[in-house]
Short mmCIF file of C-alpha atoms and ligand atoms in Angstrom, two decimals:
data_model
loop_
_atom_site.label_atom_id
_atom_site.label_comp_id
_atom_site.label_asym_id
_atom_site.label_seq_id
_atom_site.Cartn_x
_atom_site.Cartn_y
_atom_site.Cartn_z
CA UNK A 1 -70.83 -2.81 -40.58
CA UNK A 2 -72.54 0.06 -42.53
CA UNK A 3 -69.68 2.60 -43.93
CA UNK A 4 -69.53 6.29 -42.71
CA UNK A 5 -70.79 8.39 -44.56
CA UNK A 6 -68.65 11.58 -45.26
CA UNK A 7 -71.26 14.44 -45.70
CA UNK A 8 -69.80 17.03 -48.08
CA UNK A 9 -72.67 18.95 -47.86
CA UNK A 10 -71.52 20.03 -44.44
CA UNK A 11 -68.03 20.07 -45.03
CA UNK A 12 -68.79 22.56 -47.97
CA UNK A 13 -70.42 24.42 -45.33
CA UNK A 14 -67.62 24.59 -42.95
CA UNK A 15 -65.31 25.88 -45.97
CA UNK A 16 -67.81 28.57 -47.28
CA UNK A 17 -67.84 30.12 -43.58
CA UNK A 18 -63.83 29.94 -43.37
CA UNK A 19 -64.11 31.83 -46.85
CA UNK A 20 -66.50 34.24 -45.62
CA UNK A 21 -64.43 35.08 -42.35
CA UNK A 22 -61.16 35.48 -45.18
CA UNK A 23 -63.06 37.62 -47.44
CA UNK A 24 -64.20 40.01 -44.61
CA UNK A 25 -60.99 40.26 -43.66
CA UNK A 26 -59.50 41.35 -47.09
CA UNK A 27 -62.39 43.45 -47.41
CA UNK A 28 -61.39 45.56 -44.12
CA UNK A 29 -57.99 45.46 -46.11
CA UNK A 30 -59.85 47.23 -49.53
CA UNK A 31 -59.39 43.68 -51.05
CA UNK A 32 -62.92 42.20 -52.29
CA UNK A 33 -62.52 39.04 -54.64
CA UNK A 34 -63.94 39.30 -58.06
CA UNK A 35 -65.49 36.35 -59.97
CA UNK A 36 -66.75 36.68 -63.30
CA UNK A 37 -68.63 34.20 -65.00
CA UNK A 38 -69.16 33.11 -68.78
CA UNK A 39 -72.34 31.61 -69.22
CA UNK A 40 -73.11 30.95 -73.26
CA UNK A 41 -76.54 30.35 -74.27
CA UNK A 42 -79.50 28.40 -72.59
CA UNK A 43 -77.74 25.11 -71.55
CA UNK A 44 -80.38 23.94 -68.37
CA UNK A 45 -77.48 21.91 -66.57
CA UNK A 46 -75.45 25.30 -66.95
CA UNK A 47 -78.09 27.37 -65.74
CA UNK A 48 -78.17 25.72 -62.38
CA UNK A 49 -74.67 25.11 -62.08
CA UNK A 50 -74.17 28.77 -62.57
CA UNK A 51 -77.29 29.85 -60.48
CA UNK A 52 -76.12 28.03 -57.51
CA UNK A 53 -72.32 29.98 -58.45
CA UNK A 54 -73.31 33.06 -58.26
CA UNK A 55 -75.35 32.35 -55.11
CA UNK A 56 -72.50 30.67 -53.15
CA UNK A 57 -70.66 33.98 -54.01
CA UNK A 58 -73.13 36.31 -52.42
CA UNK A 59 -73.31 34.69 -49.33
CA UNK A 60 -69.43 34.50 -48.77
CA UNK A 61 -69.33 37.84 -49.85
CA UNK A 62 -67.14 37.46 -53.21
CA UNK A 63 -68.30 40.07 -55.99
CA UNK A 64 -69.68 38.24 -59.23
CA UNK A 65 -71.27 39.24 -62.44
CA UNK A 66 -72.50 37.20 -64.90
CA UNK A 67 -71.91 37.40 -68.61
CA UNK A 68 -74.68 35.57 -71.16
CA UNK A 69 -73.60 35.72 -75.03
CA UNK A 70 -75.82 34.18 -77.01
CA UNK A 71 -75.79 30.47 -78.40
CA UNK A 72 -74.13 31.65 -81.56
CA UNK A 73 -71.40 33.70 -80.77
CA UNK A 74 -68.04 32.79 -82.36
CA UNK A 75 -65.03 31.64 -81.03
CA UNK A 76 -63.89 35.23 -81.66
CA UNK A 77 -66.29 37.00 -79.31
CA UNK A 78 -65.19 35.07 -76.51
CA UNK A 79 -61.93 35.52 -77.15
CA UNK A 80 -62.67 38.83 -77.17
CA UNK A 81 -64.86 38.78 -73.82
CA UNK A 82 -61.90 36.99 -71.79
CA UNK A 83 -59.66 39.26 -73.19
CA UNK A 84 -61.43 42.06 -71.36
CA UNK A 85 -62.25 40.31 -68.56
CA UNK A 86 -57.98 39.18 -68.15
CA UNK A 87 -57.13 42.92 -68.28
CA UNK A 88 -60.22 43.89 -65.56
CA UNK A 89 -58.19 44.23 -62.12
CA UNK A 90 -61.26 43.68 -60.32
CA UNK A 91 -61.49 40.44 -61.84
CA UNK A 92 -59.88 37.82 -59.94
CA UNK A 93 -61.86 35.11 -61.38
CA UNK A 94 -62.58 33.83 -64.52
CA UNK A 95 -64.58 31.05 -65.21
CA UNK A 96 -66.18 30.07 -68.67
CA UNK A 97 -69.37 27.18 -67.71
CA UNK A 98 -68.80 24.22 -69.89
CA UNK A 99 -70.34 23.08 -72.51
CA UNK A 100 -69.61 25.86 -75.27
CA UNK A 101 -71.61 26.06 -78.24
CA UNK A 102 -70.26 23.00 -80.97
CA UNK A 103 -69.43 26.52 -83.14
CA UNK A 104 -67.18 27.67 -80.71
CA UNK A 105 -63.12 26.11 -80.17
CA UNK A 106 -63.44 25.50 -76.39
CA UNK A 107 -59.58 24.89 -75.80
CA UNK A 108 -58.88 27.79 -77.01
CA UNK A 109 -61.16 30.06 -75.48
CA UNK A 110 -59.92 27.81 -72.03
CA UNK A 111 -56.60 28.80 -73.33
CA UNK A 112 -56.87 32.38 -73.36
CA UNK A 113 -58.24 32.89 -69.80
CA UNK A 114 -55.31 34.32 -67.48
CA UNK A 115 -53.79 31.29 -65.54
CA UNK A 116 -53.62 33.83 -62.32
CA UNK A 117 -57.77 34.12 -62.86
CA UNK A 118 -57.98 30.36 -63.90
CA UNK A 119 -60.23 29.59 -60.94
CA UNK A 120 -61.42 26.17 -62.70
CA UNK A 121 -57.71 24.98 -62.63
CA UNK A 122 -58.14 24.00 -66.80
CA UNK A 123 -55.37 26.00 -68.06
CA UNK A 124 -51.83 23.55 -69.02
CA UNK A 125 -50.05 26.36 -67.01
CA UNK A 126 -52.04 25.69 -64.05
CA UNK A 127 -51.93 21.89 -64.66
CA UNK A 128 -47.91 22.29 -65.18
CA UNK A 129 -47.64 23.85 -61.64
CA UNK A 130 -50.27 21.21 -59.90
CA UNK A 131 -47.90 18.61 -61.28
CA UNK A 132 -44.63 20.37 -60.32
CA UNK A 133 -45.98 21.33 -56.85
CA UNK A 134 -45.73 24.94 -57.12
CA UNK A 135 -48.49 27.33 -56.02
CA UNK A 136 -50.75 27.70 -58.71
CA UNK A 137 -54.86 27.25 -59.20
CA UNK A 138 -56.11 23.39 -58.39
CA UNK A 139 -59.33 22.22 -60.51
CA UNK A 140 -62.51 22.31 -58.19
CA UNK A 141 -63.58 18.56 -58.24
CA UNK A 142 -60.18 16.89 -57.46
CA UNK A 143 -59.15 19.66 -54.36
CA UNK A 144 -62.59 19.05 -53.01
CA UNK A 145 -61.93 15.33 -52.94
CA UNK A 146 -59.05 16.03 -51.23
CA UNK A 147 -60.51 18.32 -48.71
CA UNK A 148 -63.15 15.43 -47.87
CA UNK A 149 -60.39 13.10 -46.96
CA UNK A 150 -58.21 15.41 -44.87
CA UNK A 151 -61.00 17.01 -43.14
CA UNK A 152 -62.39 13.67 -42.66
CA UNK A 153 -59.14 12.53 -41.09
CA UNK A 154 -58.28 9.76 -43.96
CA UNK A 155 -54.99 9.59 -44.17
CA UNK A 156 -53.53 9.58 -47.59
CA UNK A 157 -49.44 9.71 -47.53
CA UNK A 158 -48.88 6.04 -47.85
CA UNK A 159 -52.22 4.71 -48.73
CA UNK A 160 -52.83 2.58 -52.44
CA UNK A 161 -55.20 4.89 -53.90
CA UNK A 162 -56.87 3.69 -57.38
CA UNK A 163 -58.59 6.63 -59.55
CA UNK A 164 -60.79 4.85 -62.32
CA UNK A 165 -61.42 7.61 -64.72
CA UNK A 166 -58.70 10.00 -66.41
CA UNK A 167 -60.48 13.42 -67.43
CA UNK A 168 -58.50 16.63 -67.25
CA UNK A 169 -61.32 17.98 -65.17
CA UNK A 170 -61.63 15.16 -62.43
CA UNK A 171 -59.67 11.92 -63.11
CA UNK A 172 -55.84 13.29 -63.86
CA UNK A 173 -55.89 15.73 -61.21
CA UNK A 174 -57.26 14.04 -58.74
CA UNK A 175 -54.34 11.58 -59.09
CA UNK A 176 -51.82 14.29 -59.27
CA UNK A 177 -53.37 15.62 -55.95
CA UNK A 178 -52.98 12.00 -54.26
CA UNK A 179 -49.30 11.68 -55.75
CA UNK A 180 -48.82 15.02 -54.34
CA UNK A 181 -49.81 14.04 -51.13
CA UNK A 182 -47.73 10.38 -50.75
CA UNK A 183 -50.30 7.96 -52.00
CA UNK A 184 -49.29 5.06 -54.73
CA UNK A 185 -51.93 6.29 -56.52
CA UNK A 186 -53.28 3.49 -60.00
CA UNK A 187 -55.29 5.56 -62.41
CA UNK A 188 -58.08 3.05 -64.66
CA UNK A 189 -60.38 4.09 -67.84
CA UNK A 190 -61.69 1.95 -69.94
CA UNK A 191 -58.85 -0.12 -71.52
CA UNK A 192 -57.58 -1.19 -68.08
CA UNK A 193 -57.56 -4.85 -67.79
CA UNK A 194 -59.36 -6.38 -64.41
CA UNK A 195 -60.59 -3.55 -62.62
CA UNK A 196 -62.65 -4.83 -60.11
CA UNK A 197 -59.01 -6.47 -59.83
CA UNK A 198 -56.89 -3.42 -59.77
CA UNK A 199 -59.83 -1.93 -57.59
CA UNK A 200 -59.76 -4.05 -54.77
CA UNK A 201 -56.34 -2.97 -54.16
CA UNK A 202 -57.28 0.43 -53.28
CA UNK A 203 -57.38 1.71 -49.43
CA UNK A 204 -58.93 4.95 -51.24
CA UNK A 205 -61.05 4.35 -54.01
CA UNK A 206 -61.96 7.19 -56.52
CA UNK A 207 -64.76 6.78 -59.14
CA UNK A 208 -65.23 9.39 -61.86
CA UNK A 209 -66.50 7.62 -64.57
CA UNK A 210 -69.69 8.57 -65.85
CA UNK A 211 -71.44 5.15 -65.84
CA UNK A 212 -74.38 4.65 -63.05
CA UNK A 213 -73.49 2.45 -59.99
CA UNK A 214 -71.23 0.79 -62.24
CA UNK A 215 -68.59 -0.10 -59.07
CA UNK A 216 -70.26 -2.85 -57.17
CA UNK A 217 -69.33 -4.23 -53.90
CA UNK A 218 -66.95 -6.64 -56.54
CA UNK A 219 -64.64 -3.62 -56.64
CA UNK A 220 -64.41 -2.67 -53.27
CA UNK A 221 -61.81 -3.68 -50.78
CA UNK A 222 -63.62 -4.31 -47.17
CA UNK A 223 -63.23 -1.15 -45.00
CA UNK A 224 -61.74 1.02 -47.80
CA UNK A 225 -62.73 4.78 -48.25
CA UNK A 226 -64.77 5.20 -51.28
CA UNK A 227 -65.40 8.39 -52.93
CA UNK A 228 -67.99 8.89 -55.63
CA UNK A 229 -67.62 11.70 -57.59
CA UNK A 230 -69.97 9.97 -60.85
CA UNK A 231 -73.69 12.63 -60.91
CA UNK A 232 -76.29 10.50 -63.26
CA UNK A 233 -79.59 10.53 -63.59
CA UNK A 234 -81.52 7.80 -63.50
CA UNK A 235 -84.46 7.23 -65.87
CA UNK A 236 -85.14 3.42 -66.97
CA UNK A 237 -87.03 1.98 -64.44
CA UNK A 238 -85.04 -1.82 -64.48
CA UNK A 239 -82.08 0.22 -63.92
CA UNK A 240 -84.17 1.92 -60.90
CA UNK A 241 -84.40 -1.39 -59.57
CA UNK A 242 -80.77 -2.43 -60.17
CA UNK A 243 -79.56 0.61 -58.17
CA UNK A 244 -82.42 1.08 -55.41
CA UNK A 245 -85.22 -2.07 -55.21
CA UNK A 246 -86.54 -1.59 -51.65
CA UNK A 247 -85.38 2.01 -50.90
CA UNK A 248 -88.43 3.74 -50.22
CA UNK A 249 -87.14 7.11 -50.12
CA UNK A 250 -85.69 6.70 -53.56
CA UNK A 251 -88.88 5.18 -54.69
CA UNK A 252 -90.67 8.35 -54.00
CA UNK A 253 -88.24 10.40 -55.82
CA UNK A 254 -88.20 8.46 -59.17
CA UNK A 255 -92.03 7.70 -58.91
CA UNK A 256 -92.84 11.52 -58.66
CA UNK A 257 -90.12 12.90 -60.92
CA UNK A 258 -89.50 10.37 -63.01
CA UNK A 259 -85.59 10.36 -62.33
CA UNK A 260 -82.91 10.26 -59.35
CA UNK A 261 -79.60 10.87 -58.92
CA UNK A 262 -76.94 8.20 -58.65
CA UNK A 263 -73.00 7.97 -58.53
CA UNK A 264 -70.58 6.09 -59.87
CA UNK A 265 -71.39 3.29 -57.15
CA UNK A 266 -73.46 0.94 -56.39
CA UNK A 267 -75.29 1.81 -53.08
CA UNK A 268 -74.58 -1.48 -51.82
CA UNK A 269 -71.25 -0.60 -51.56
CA UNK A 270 -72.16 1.37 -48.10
CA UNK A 271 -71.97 -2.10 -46.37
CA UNK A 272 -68.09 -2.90 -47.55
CA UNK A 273 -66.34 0.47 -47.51
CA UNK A 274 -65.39 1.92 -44.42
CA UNK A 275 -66.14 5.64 -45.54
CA UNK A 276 -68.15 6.58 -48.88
CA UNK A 277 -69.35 9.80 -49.77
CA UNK A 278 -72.87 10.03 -50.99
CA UNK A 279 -74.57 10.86 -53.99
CA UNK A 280 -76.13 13.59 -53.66
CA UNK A 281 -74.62 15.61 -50.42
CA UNK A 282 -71.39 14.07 -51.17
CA UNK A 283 -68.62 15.67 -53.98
CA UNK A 284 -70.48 17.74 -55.44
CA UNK A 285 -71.39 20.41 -53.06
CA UNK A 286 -67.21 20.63 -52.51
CA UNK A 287 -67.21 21.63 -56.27
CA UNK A 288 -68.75 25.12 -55.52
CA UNK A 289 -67.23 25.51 -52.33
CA UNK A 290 -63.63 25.00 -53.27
CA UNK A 291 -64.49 27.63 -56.44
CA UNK A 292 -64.81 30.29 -54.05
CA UNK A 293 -61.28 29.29 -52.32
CA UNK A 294 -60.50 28.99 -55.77
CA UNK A 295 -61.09 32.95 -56.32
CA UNK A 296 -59.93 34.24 -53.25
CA UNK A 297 -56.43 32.29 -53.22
CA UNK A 298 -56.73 34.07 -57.14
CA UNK A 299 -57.36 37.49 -55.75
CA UNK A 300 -54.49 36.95 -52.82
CA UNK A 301 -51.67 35.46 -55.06
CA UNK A 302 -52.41 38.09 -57.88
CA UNK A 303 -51.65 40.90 -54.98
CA UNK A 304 -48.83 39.02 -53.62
CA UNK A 305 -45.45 39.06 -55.04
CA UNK A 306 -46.69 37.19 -58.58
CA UNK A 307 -45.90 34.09 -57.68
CA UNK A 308 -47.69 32.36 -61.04
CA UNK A 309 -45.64 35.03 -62.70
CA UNK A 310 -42.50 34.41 -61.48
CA UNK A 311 -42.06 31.08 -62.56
P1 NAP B 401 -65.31 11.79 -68.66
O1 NAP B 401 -64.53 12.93 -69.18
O2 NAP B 401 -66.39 11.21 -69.50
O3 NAP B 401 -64.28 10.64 -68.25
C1 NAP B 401 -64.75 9.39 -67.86
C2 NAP B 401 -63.58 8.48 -67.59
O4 NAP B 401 -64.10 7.22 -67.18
C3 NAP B 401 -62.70 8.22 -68.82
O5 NAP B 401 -61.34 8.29 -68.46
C4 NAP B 401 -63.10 6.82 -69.26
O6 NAP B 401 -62.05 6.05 -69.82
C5 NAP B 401 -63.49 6.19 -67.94
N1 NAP B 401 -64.43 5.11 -68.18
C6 NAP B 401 -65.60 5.14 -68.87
N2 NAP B 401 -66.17 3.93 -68.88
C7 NAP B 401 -65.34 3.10 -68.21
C8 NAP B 401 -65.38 1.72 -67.90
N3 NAP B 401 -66.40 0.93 -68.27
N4 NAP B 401 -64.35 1.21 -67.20
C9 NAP B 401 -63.32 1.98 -66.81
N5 NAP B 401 -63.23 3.30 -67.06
C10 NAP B 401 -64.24 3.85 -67.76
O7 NAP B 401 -66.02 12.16 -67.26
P2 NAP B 401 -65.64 13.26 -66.14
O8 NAP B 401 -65.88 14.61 -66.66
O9 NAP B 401 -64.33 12.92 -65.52
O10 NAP B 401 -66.80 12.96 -65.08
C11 NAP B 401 -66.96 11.70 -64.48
C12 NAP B 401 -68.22 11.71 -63.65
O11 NAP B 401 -68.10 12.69 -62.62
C13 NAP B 401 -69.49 12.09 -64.41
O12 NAP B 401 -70.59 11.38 -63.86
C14 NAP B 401 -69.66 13.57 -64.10
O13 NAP B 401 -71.01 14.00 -64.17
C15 NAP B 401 -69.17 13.61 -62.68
N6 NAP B 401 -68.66 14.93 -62.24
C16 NAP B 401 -69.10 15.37 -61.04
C17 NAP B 401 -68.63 16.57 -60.54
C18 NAP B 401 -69.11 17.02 -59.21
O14 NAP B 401 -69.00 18.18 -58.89
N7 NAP B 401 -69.62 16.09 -58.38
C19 NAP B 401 -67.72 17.31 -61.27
C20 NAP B 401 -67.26 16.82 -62.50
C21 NAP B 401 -67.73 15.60 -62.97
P3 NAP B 401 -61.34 6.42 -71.24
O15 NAP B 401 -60.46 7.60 -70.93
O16 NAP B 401 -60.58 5.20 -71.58
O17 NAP B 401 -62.45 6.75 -72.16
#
């Protein structure tokens, strides 16, 4: 039997709207969220990503301004930007769009962002409280997955969950987030032996690895929930036809612009698992709409009685 297919795209939507009724509400309080974002220099990727930020803030009604140094500025002008932006009370939300510049030390402009406006979750502060489950600021990627499977009534306490990948951005704290939440969670990368093995185990499967349709139907435990966080694009046309011979949808795609989009997992996968989330209209749209929870639970825990402070 075919898998469902969790569609994030629509969850996202449900989320933006429940952000948009909250920020109404803090508005008719004299509370309107603040996100600023750091854009440096002419990346394309980073363009869109940031495009599509600023948008998803206008329609839930969060203020956002953008700031664009150039390619070469120094690690000391963004130092020097976040510094203003930390001590901006309007600000509620800081977020600096990776890449940076090779020129510029990226940890420690990450560093010097306020963890109370750390709405990308990056800062060790933030990470400390994630892992010591105190209120704090949860990276976007990982609390979307989350928000998939609980809205999507997967049940997690109790479950074997396997993460293959261990990023700070995606792969750690997703894990933390399923620990958090009563899975046995297994986290893979590249030196772990048997993973199609290890894999198999999983009743929640998470792949951020980087590495097109790389988990096959080999990896997959029949009827487990598999979420696909992996965004590559597909070029080489024999690895077109690895991923999607006969799809003619996909065909049209590649043929006219010359690339498509394509997780972590094979798409045969859909006829093992029991719940997969797509690629595209699966994770990613969760990214952007957990980064505007992200800035309002900034804006509310700043006003309320410093909690991130406190501790
Ligand atoms: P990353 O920093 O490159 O980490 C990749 C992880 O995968 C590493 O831990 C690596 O292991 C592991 N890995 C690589 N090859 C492997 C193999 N053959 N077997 C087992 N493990 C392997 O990547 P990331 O930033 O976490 O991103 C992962 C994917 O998610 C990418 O496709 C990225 O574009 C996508 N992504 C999507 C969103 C979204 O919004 N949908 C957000 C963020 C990222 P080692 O640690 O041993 O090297």
């Amino acid at each position: 039997m075919a898998a469902i297919i969790l569609d994030g795209t629509k969850i996202a939507a449900q989320i933006r709207a429940e952000v948009a009724e909250e920020v109404k509400t803090l508005a008719a309080a004299g509370m309107r969220p603040g996100l600023a974002v750091v854009l440096v220099g002419h990346n394309p990727a980073s363009e869109v990503y940031v495009r599509g930020k600023v948008k998803a803030c206008e329609e839930v009604g969060i203020c956002s301004e953008k700031h664009t140094p150039s390619e070469h500025c120094t690690t000391a002008e963004l130092l020097e930007l976040v510094a203003k932006l930390n001590q901006r009370d309007e600000i509620d939300g800081i977020l600096v769009q990776l890449p940076l510049p090779p020129q510029v030390d990226a940890k420690k402009v990450l560093l010097a962002v306020d963890p109370a406006k750390d709405v990308d979750g990056f800062h060790p502060m933030n990470v400390g409280l994630l892992s010591t489950q105190r209120p704090g600021l949860v990276p976007c990627t990982p609390a979307g997955i989350v928000e998939i499977l609980k809205r999507s009534n997967i049940a997690i306490a109790g479950q074997e969950a396997v993460v293959v990948g261990r990023s700070d951005i995606v792969g750690k704290p997703v894990a933390m987030l399923l620990i958090n939440g009563n899975a046995t969670v297994t986290v893979c990368h590249s030196k772990t032996r048997d993973l199609p093995g290890v894999c198999r185990r999983a009743d929640i499967l998470v792949a951020a690895i980087g590495r097109a349709g790389m988990i096959t139907r080999d990896y997959v435990k029949q009827g487990a929930t598999v979420i696909d966080v992996g965004m590559n694009q597909v070029t080489d046309r024999a690895e077109f036809e690895r991923l999607f011979a006969g799809n003619a949808k996909r065909e049209e795609t590649f043929r006219t612009k010359g690339s498509t989009l394509v997780g972590d997992v094979h798409p045969e996968v859909a006829q093992v698992a029991g719940a997969i989330t797509p690629v595209p209209g699966g994770v990613g749209p969760l990214t952007i709409a957990m980064l505007m929870t992200n800035t309002v639970r900034a804006a509310k825990l700043r006003r309320e009685s410093g909690e991130l402070a406190d501790v």
